[in-house]
Coordinates of C-alpha atoms and ligand atoms in Angstrom, one line a residue:
M1 CA 5.6 -37.8 32.0
L2 CA 7.9 -40.2 30.2
N3 CA 11.4 -41.1 31.2
R4 CA 14.4 -40.6 29.0
D5 CA 14.9 -44.4 28.5
E6 CA 11.8 -44.4 26.4
V7 CA 13.1 -41.6 24.2
C8 CA 16.4 -43.4 23.8
A9 CA 14.6 -46.6 22.9
A10 CA 12.5 -44.8 20.2
I11 CA 15.7 -43.2 18.8
A12 CA 17.4 -46.6 18.7
A13 CA 14.3 -48.1 16.9
V14 CA 14.3 -45.3 14.3
V15 CA 18.0 -45.7 13.7
A16 CA 17.7 -49.5 13.4
D17 CA 14.9 -49.0 10.9
G18 CA 16.7 -46.4 8.8
R19 CA 19.2 -47.1 6.0
G20 CA 21.8 -45.4 8.1
D21 CA 23.4 -43.7 5.1
G22 CA 23.9 -40.0 4.5
A23 CA 20.6 -39.7 2.7
D24 CA 18.5 -41.1 5.5
R25 CA 19.1 -39.2 8.6
A26 CA 17.1 -39.0 11.8
A27 CA 16.7 -35.8 13.8
V28 CA 16.2 -35.4 17.5
L29 CA 14.6 -32.1 18.6
A30 CA 14.6 -30.8 22.2
V31 CA 11.6 -28.5 22.3
M32 CA 11.1 -26.2 25.2
V33 CA 7.8 -24.3 25.3
E34 CA 8.1 -21.0 27.1
G35 CA 5.1 -20.1 29.2
L36 CA 4.3 -23.6 30.2
R37 CA 6.4 -23.8 33.4
D38 CA 5.0 -20.4 34.4
R39 CA 1.5 -21.6 33.9
A40 CA 2.0 -24.7 36.1
L41 CA 3.7 -22.6 38.9
R42 CA 1.1 -19.9 38.9
L43 CA -2.1 -22.0 38.3
G44 CA -1.2 -25.3 39.9
Y45 CA 0.4 -28.5 38.6
A46 CA -2.9 -30.0 37.5
T47 CA -3.5 -27.0 35.2
G48 CA 0.1 -27.2 34.1
D49 CA -0.2 -30.8 33.2
S50 CA -3.3 -30.3 31.2
A51 CA -1.7 -27.4 29.3
A52 CA 1.3 -29.6 28.7
D53 CA -0.9 -32.3 27.2
S54 CA -2.5 -29.8 24.8
V55 CA 1.0 -28.6 23.8
G56 CA 2.1 -32.2 23.2
K57 CA -0.9 -32.7 20.9
M58 CA -0.2 -29.4 19.1
I59 CA 3.4 -30.5 18.5
A60 CA 2.3 -33.9 17.2
A61 CA -0.3 -32.2 14.9
A62 CA 2.3 -30.0 13.3
L63 CA 4.5 -33.0 12.4
R64 CA 4.2 -36.1 10.3
P65 CA 2.4 -39.2 11.6
V66 CA 5.7 -41.1 11.8
D67 CA 7.3 -38.5 14.1
R68 CA 7.2 -39.2 17.8
V69 CA 6.8 -36.7 20.7
F70 CA 7.8 -37.4 24.3
R71 CA 7.3 -35.1 27.3
V72 CA 10.4 -35.4 29.5
A73 CA 10.0 -32.5 31.9
Y74 CA 7.5 -29.7 32.8
D75 CA 8.2 -27.7 29.7
L76 CA 10.5 -30.0 27.7
Y77 CA 9.6 -32.4 24.9
M78 CA 11.9 -34.6 22.9
V79 CA 10.8 -35.2 19.3
V80 CA 12.2 -38.0 17.1
L81 CA 12.0 -37.4 13.4
P82 CA 12.9 -40.4 11.1
H83 CA 13.8 -40.2 7.5
M84 CA 15.3 -36.7 7.2
R85 CA 17.1 -36.0 4.0
N86 CA 19.3 -33.3 5.4
E87 CA 19.6 -30.5 7.9
Q88 CA 17.3 -28.2 5.9
H89 CA 14.6 -30.9 6.1
A90 CA 14.9 -30.9 9.9
L91 CA 14.9 -27.1 10.0
L92 CA 11.7 -27.2 7.9
A93 CA 10.1 -29.4 10.6
A94 CA 11.3 -26.9 13.3
T95 CA 9.8 -24.0 11.3
R96 CA 6.5 -25.8 11.0
L97 CA 6.4 -26.2 14.8
T98 CA 7.2 -22.6 15.3
Q99 CA 4.4 -21.6 12.9
A100 CA 1.9 -23.9 14.7
F101 CA 2.4 -21.8 17.8
D102 CA 1.3 -18.6 15.9
L103 CA -2.1 -19.7 17.1
P104 CA -2.8 -19.8 20.8
V105 CA -2.8 -23.1 22.7
Q106 CA -6.4 -24.1 23.5
D107 CA -6.5 -25.7 27.0
R108 CA -9.9 -26.5 28.5
G109 CA -11.4 -23.6 26.6
Q110 CA -8.8 -21.2 27.8
P111 CA -6.4 -19.9 25.1
W112 CA -2.9 -18.9 26.0
R113 CA 0.4 -18.2 24.2
G114 CA 3.3 -20.6 24.2
R115 CA 6.6 -20.1 22.4
P116 CA 8.7 -23.1 21.3
V117 CA 12.5 -22.9 21.3
M118 CA 14.3 -25.8 19.8
G119 CA 17.7 -27.6 19.7
I120 CA 18.4 -30.0 16.8
A121 CA 20.8 -32.9 16.6
L122 CA 21.1 -35.2 13.6
H123 CA 21.9 -38.9 13.3
P124 CA 24.6 -39.8 12.2
D125 CA 26.1 -36.3 11.8
H126 CA 26.1 -35.4 15.5
G127 CA 26.4 -38.9 17.1
T128 CA 25.1 -42.4 16.7
D129 CA 24.3 -43.1 20.4
P130 CA 20.7 -42.2 21.4
E131 CA 21.8 -40.7 24.7
V132 CA 24.5 -38.6 23.0
L133 CA 21.9 -37.3 20.5
C134 CA 19.5 -36.3 23.2
R135 CA 22.2 -34.4 25.1
R136 CA 23.4 -32.7 21.9
A137 CA 19.8 -31.7 21.1
E138 CA 19.5 -30.2 24.6
L139 CA 22.9 -28.4 24.2
A140 CA 21.7 -26.9 20.9
L141 CA 18.5 -25.8 22.7
H142 CA 20.6 -24.0 25.3
E143 CA 22.5 -22.3 22.5
A144 CA 19.2 -21.2 20.9
L145 CA 18.0 -19.8 24.3
R146 CA 21.4 -18.0 24.7
Q147 CA 21.1 -16.4 21.3
G148 CA 17.4 -15.6 21.8
G149 CA 16.6 -17.5 18.6
Q150 CA 13.9 -19.9 17.7
H151 CA 16.1 -22.9 17.0
A152 CA 19.7 -23.9 16.8
V153 CA 21.5 -27.0 15.3
Y154 CA 24.1 -28.7 17.4
G155 CA 27.7 -27.4 16.8
R156 CA 26.6 -24.8 14.2
S157 CA 26.7 -21.7 16.3
D158 CA 30.0 -20.5 14.7
E159 CA 29.0 -21.5 11.2
Q160 CA 26.3 -20.3 8.8
A161 CA 23.6 -18.5 10.6
V162 CA 20.5 -20.5 11.6
I163 CA 17.8 -18.2 10.5
S164 CA 14.7 -18.0 12.5
Y165 CA 11.3 -17.7 10.9
E166 CA 10.4 -14.7 13.2
E167 CA 13.6 -12.9 12.3
L168 CA 13.1 -13.1 8.6
R169 CA 9.4 -12.3 8.8
E170 CA 10.2 -9.3 10.9
A171 CA 12.9 -8.2 8.4
I172 CA 10.6 -8.5 5.4
E173 CA 7.6 -6.9 7.1
N174 CA 9.6 -3.9 8.4
N175 CA 11.4 -3.4 5.1
R176 CA 14.8 -4.3 6.6
L177 CA 16.0 -6.1 3.6
N178 CA 18.0 -4.0 1.0
T179 CA 17.7 -4.0 -2.7
F180 CA 20.9 -4.1 -4.7
L181 CA 20.9 -3.6 -8.4
Q182 CA 23.5 -5.2 -10.8
P183 CA 23.9 -3.5 -14.1
I184 CA 23.1 -5.4 -17.3
W185 CA 24.9 -4.1 -20.4
N186 CA 24.1 -4.3 -24.1
L187 CA 27.2 -6.1 -25.3
Q188 CA 26.7 -4.9 -28.9
T189 CA 26.4 -1.2 -28.2
G190 CA 28.4 -1.0 -25.0
R191 CA 25.5 0.9 -23.3
I192 CA 23.8 0.1 -20.0
A193 CA 20.5 -1.6 -20.6
G194 CA 19.1 -2.1 -17.1
A195 CA 19.6 -4.0 -13.9
E196 CA 18.8 -7.1 -12.0
S197 CA 17.3 -6.6 -8.6
L198 CA 19.0 -8.7 -5.9
A199 CA 18.0 -8.9 -2.2
R200 CA 20.5 -8.3 0.6
W201 CA 19.9 -8.9 4.3
T202 CA 22.1 -7.8 7.2
A203 CA 20.4 -9.6 10.2
E204 CA 20.8 -8.1 13.6
Q205 CA 21.9 -11.4 15.1
H206 CA 24.0 -12.9 12.3
G207 CA 25.3 -10.1 10.2
E208 CA 25.3 -10.5 6.4
V209 CA 23.0 -13.4 5.3
W210 CA 23.2 -14.3 1.6
P211 CA 20.2 -14.8 -0.7
G212 CA 21.5 -18.2 -1.5
H213 CA 20.7 -19.0 2.1
F214 CA 17.6 -16.9 3.0
V215 CA 15.7 -17.3 -0.3
P216 CA 15.5 -21.1 0.0
F217 CA 14.6 -20.7 3.7
A218 CA 11.8 -18.3 2.7
E219 CA 10.6 -20.9 0.1
Q220 CA 10.5 -23.7 2.6
S221 CA 9.0 -21.7 5.5
G222 CA 6.1 -20.0 3.6
L223 CA 7.7 -16.6 3.7
I224 CA 8.3 -16.5 -0.1
T225 CA 5.0 -14.8 -0.8
A226 CA 5.9 -11.9 1.5
L227 CA 9.5 -11.8 0.1
T228 CA 8.2 -11.7 -3.5
S229 CA 5.8 -8.8 -2.7
W230 CA 8.6 -7.0 -1.0
S231 CA 10.9 -7.6 -4.0
I232 CA 8.3 -6.5 -6.6
N233 CA 7.4 -3.3 -4.7
T234 CA 10.9 -2.1 -3.9
T235 CA 12.2 -2.8 -7.3
L236 CA 9.4 -0.9 -9.0
R237 CA 9.9 2.0 -6.5
H238 CA 13.5 2.2 -7.7
A239 CA 12.5 1.8 -11.3
A240 CA 10.1 4.7 -10.9
A241 CA 13.0 6.9 -9.8
L242 CA 14.4 6.3 -13.3
N243 CA 11.2 6.7 -15.3
H244 CA 12.8 9.5 -17.3
V245 CA 15.3 6.9 -18.7
P246 CA 12.7 4.7 -20.2
D247 CA 15.2 2.4 -22.0
L248 CA 16.4 1.0 -18.7
K249 CA 14.8 -2.4 -17.8
F250 CA 14.5 -4.0 -14.4
A251 CA 14.7 -7.7 -13.8
I252 CA 12.9 -9.2 -10.8
N253 CA 13.6 -12.8 -9.6
L254 CA 10.4 -14.9 -9.0
S255 CA 11.1 -18.0 -7.1
P256 CA 9.4 -21.3 -8.4
R257 CA 7.3 -21.3 -5.2
A258 CA 6.0 -17.8 -5.7
F259 CA 5.5 -18.5 -9.4
N260 CA 3.0 -21.2 -8.6
Q261 CA 0.8 -19.1 -6.3
P262 CA -2.4 -17.5 -7.5
G263 CA -2.6 -13.7 -7.8
L264 CA 1.0 -13.2 -8.9
V265 CA 0.1 -11.5 -12.2
E266 CA -2.3 -9.2 -10.4
K267 CA 0.3 -8.4 -7.8
L268 CA 2.8 -7.4 -10.4
T269 CA 0.3 -5.4 -12.5
G270 CA -1.0 -3.7 -9.4
A271 CA 2.4 -2.6 -8.3
L272 CA 3.2 -1.3 -11.9
G273 CA 0.1 0.9 -11.6
I274 CA 1.0 2.1 -8.1
W275 CA 4.5 3.1 -9.1
G276 CA 3.6 4.3 -12.6
V277 CA 6.2 2.0 -14.3
A278 CA 5.5 0.8 -17.9
P279 CA 5.2 -3.0 -18.1
E280 CA 7.7 -3.1 -21.0
R281 CA 10.4 -2.0 -18.5
V282 CA 10.0 -5.0 -16.3
I283 CA 11.4 -8.5 -16.8
A284 CA 10.2 -11.4 -14.7
E285 CA 13.1 -13.9 -14.2
I286 CA 12.0 -17.5 -13.7
T287 CA 14.4 -20.5 -13.4
E288 CA 13.9 -23.3 -15.9
T289 CA 13.3 -25.7 -13.1
A290 CA 10.1 -23.7 -12.2
L291 CA 9.0 -23.9 -15.8
V292 CA 9.0 -27.6 -16.2
H293 CA 6.9 -28.1 -13.1
D294 CA 3.4 -27.9 -14.8
L295 CA 3.7 -27.1 -18.4
D296 CA 0.2 -26.0 -19.2
Q297 CA -0.1 -23.8 -16.1
T298 CA 3.3 -22.3 -16.7
V299 CA 2.5 -21.5 -20.4
S300 CA -0.8 -19.8 -19.5
L301 CA 0.8 -17.7 -16.7
L302 CA 3.7 -16.6 -18.9
R303 CA 1.2 -15.7 -21.6
R304 CA -0.7 -13.5 -19.2
L305 CA 2.5 -11.7 -18.2
R306 CA 3.4 -11.3 -21.9
D307 CA -0.1 -10.0 -22.8
R308 CA 0.4 -7.2 -20.3
G309 CA 3.7 -6.3 -21.9
I310 CA 5.9 -7.7 -19.1
G311 CA 9.1 -9.4 -20.3
V312 CA 10.0 -13.0 -19.3
A313 CA 13.5 -14.3 -18.9
I314 CA 14.4 -18.0 -18.4
D315 CA 17.0 -17.8 -15.7
D316 CA 20.0 -20.1 -15.0
F317 CA 19.6 -21.7 -18.3
G318 CA 21.9 -24.8 -18.5
T319 CA 21.5 -25.9 -14.9
G320 CA 18.0 -27.4 -14.9
Y321 CA 16.0 -29.9 -16.9
A322 CA 14.2 -27.8 -19.5
S323 CA 14.5 -29.7 -22.8
I324 CA 14.8 -27.7 -26.0
A325 CA 11.4 -28.9 -27.0
Y326 CA 9.9 -27.3 -23.9
L327 CA 11.8 -24.1 -24.5
S328 CA 10.0 -23.5 -27.8
K329 CA 6.7 -23.7 -26.1
F330 CA 7.4 -21.0 -23.5
P331 CA 6.3 -17.5 -24.4
A332 CA 9.5 -16.0 -23.0
T333 CA 11.5 -13.0 -24.3
E334 CA 15.0 -13.8 -22.9
L335 CA 17.3 -16.6 -22.2
K336 CA 19.8 -16.1 -19.4
I337 CA 22.8 -18.4 -19.8
D338 CA 24.0 -19.6 -16.4
L339 CA 27.3 -18.4 -15.1
S340 CA 28.6 -22.0 -14.7
L341 CA 28.5 -22.2 -18.6
V342 CA 29.9 -18.7 -19.2
R343 CA 32.8 -18.9 -16.9
G344 CA 34.9 -21.4 -18.7
I345 CA 34.6 -20.0 -22.3
H346 CA 37.8 -18.0 -22.4
D347 CA 40.1 -21.0 -22.1
D348 CA 38.0 -23.9 -23.1
A349 CA 37.1 -24.2 -26.8
R350 CA 34.3 -26.7 -26.2
A351 CA 32.7 -24.7 -23.5
A352 CA 32.9 -21.7 -25.9
R353 CA 31.2 -23.6 -28.7
L354 CA 28.4 -24.7 -26.4
V355 CA 27.7 -21.1 -25.3
S356 CA 27.8 -20.0 -28.9
A357 CA 25.3 -22.7 -29.9
I358 CA 23.0 -21.6 -27.1
I359 CA 23.1 -18.0 -28.2
D360 CA 22.2 -19.1 -31.8
M361 CA 19.5 -21.3 -30.5
A362 CA 18.0 -18.4 -28.4
H363 CA 18.0 -16.2 -31.6
H364 CA 16.3 -18.9 -33.6
L365 CA 13.6 -19.0 -31.0
D366 CA 13.3 -15.2 -31.1
L367 CA 14.8 -14.9 -27.6
V368 CA 17.3 -12.3 -26.6
A369 CA 20.5 -13.9 -25.2
V370 CA 21.9 -12.7 -21.9
A371 CA 25.1 -14.0 -20.4
E372 CA 25.6 -14.1 -16.6
G373 CA 28.9 -14.2 -14.7
I374 CA 31.2 -12.2 -17.0
E375 CA 34.3 -11.9 -14.8
D376 CA 36.9 -10.6 -17.3
G377 CA 37.3 -8.5 -20.5
G378 CA 38.3 -11.5 -22.6
T379 CA 35.0 -13.3 -21.9
Q380 CA 33.1 -10.1 -22.6
S381 CA 34.6 -9.6 -26.0
L382 CA 34.2 -13.3 -26.9
L383 CA 30.5 -13.2 -26.0
A384 CA 30.1 -10.0 -28.0
E385 CA 31.7 -11.7 -31.0
M386 CA 29.3 -14.7 -30.6
G387 CA 26.4 -12.2 -31.0
C388 CA 25.3 -12.4 -27.4
D389 CA 22.9 -9.4 -26.8
F390 CA 23.3 -8.6 -23.2
G391 CA 25.7 -9.4 -20.3
Q392 CA 26.1 -9.1 -16.6
G393 CA 28.9 -9.9 -14.2
Y394 CA 31.6 -8.6 -11.8
H395 CA 33.7 -7.3 -14.7
L396 CA 30.8 -5.1 -15.9
G397 CA 29.6 -4.1 -12.5
R398 CA 28.9 -5.7 -9.2
P399 CA 25.5 -5.4 -7.5
V400 CA 25.4 -2.0 -5.7
P401 CA 22.8 -0.5 -3.4
A402 CA 19.8 0.7 -5.4
A403 CA 20.4 4.4 -4.5
D404 CA 23.9 4.2 -5.9
F405 CA 22.7 2.7 -9.2
I406 CA 20.0 5.3 -9.5
A407 CA 22.4 8.2 -8.8
R408 CA 24.8 6.8 -11.4
C409 CA 22.0 6.7 -14.0
G410 CA 21.0 10.3 -13.2
G411 CA 17.9 9.7 -11.1
R412 CA 17.0 10.8 -7.6
S413 CA 16.3 8.0 -5.2
R414 CA 13.0 7.9 -3.2
G415 CA 14.7 6.7 -0.1
Ligands
LIG1 P1 20.5 -15.3 -9.7 O1 19.2 -14.9 -10.1 O2 21.2 -16.3 -10.7 O3 21.4 -14.0 -9.6 C1 22.7 -13.8 -10.0 C2 23.7 -14.1 -8.9 O4 25.0 -14.1 -9.5 C3 23.7 -13.0 -7.8 O5 24.0 -13.7 -6.6 C4 24.9 -12.1 -8.3 O6 25.4 -11.4 -7.2 C5 25.8 -13.2 -8.8 N1 26.8 -12.7 -9.8 C6 26.6 -11.6 -10.6 N2 27.7 -11.5 -11.4 C7 28.6 -12.4 -11.0 C8 29.9 -12.8 -11.5 O7 30.5 -12.2 -12.4 N3 30.5 -13.9 -10.9 C9 29.9 -14.6 -9.9 N4 30.5 -15.6 -9.4 N5 28.6 -14.3 -9.5 C10 28.0 -13.2 -10.0 P2 23.2 -13.3 -5.3 O8 22.9 -11.8 -5.2 O9 24.0 -13.9 -4.2 O10 21.8 -14.0 -5.5 C11 21.7 -15.4 -5.5 C12 20.4 -15.9 -5.9 O11 19.4 -15.6 -5.0 C13 19.9 -15.3 -7.2 O12 20.5 -16.0 -8.3 C14 18.4 -15.5 -7.1 O13 18.1 -16.7 -7.6 C15 18.2 -15.4 -5.7 N6 17.7 -14.0 -5.3 C16 18.3 -12.9 -5.0 N7 17.5 -11.9 -4.7 C17 16.2 -12.4 -4.8 C18 14.9 -11.9 -4.6 O14 14.7 -10.7 -4.3 N8 13.9 -12.7 -4.8 C19 14.1 -14.0 -5.1 N9 13.0 -14.8 -5.3 N10 15.3 -14.5 -5.3 C20 16.4 -13.8 -5.2
LIG2 CA1 18.2 -14.0 -11.7
LIG3 CA1 20.8 -16.6 -12.8

């Protein structure tokens, strides 16, 4: 077993080596592995020590070669992670550790289950002194234990919820997320055209968690495949309840990570078959950042979706890096203009001209133009005048529980 001075020395070395600015942080993790102490006390210290060695190796194997692992007590390890970009980066490492323990610990041919609980402190955010960082990581560990969670970041218990991998996985698997639908209107006819499906999650431990928080977490922790399957299935189930209103289309968000995984087209077409929804009634929304990742692969995937009759929308247009030259290559059907561009058009003539030019460009490329984030009547009429085809925003309707949307459109919800 190592003493704490060695840990502090390692932290000091990492800190001295780092650039020490906001973009190059170091993280200290206090990792307690539940089950280890019990093993030592029941089966003897020698067995306990050998199990602890195996656990130490498992922790190291789940991390990068530059990361360092120290055992400081029976069941407590301190881990030093250099070159962390931000807190999310450290949480990603914590999640990877948790996942590693999905498999049993192998100790002298005897498998047993350990469960890691972690506290995280960041340099320089939570202190610059190595000892202070160690103590704060341990304080965060106690907070995680108190909350019954998988990990906690120092000083964050009152702020944004620290989601645990287990919690989100459980919520997805047991269908505890909710589908909200936000109406999309035809700005030229004033009729409702369909809806965008948006996930909502009320977590038992944290209350309402926003998709802006849990979708990136799902992307980083490998839960995005499960989230995407959930999203496709529930959206199509609700779409099926409105099969007698065939004009209504349903837009599903596909995250860049999910988009690059094999089997996506099959998943989508399979679900269409199960729920009996016509492919023409579904629009896959993909952000432009996802599109520029691998042009050839993207074009062939979009083509396969299009060949089956599924619509493709380029989401958040105006925030990423898709050049106009790229845009002409994508076999998309819609361009969704990001709300950050739409918001200002009412009182900023230049912003208005830009949006108007984007609408014209979309039309020249045979794409339907959709505006997001319409928050007032003035913006709506201006967009209609510019020839924008469809629109969405708080002024036209907030996202509502799927059952409410279905009832409003004259369908009966299937629960
Ligand atoms: P997004 O695809 O750009 O979705 C539109 C977001 O704008 C939604 O936020 C919506 O509630 C919000 N919004 C709509 N109208 C207005 C308005 O008039 N003003 C303002 N300020 N905002 C408006 P939300 O529901 O918080 O979702 C955030 C993002 O999370 C979505 O951005 C989408 O990228 C992602 N997301 C949501 N649900 C899912 C899902 O089931 N799967 C995946 N992969 N991503 C999802
Ligand atoms: Ca979207
Ligand atoms: Ca969007």
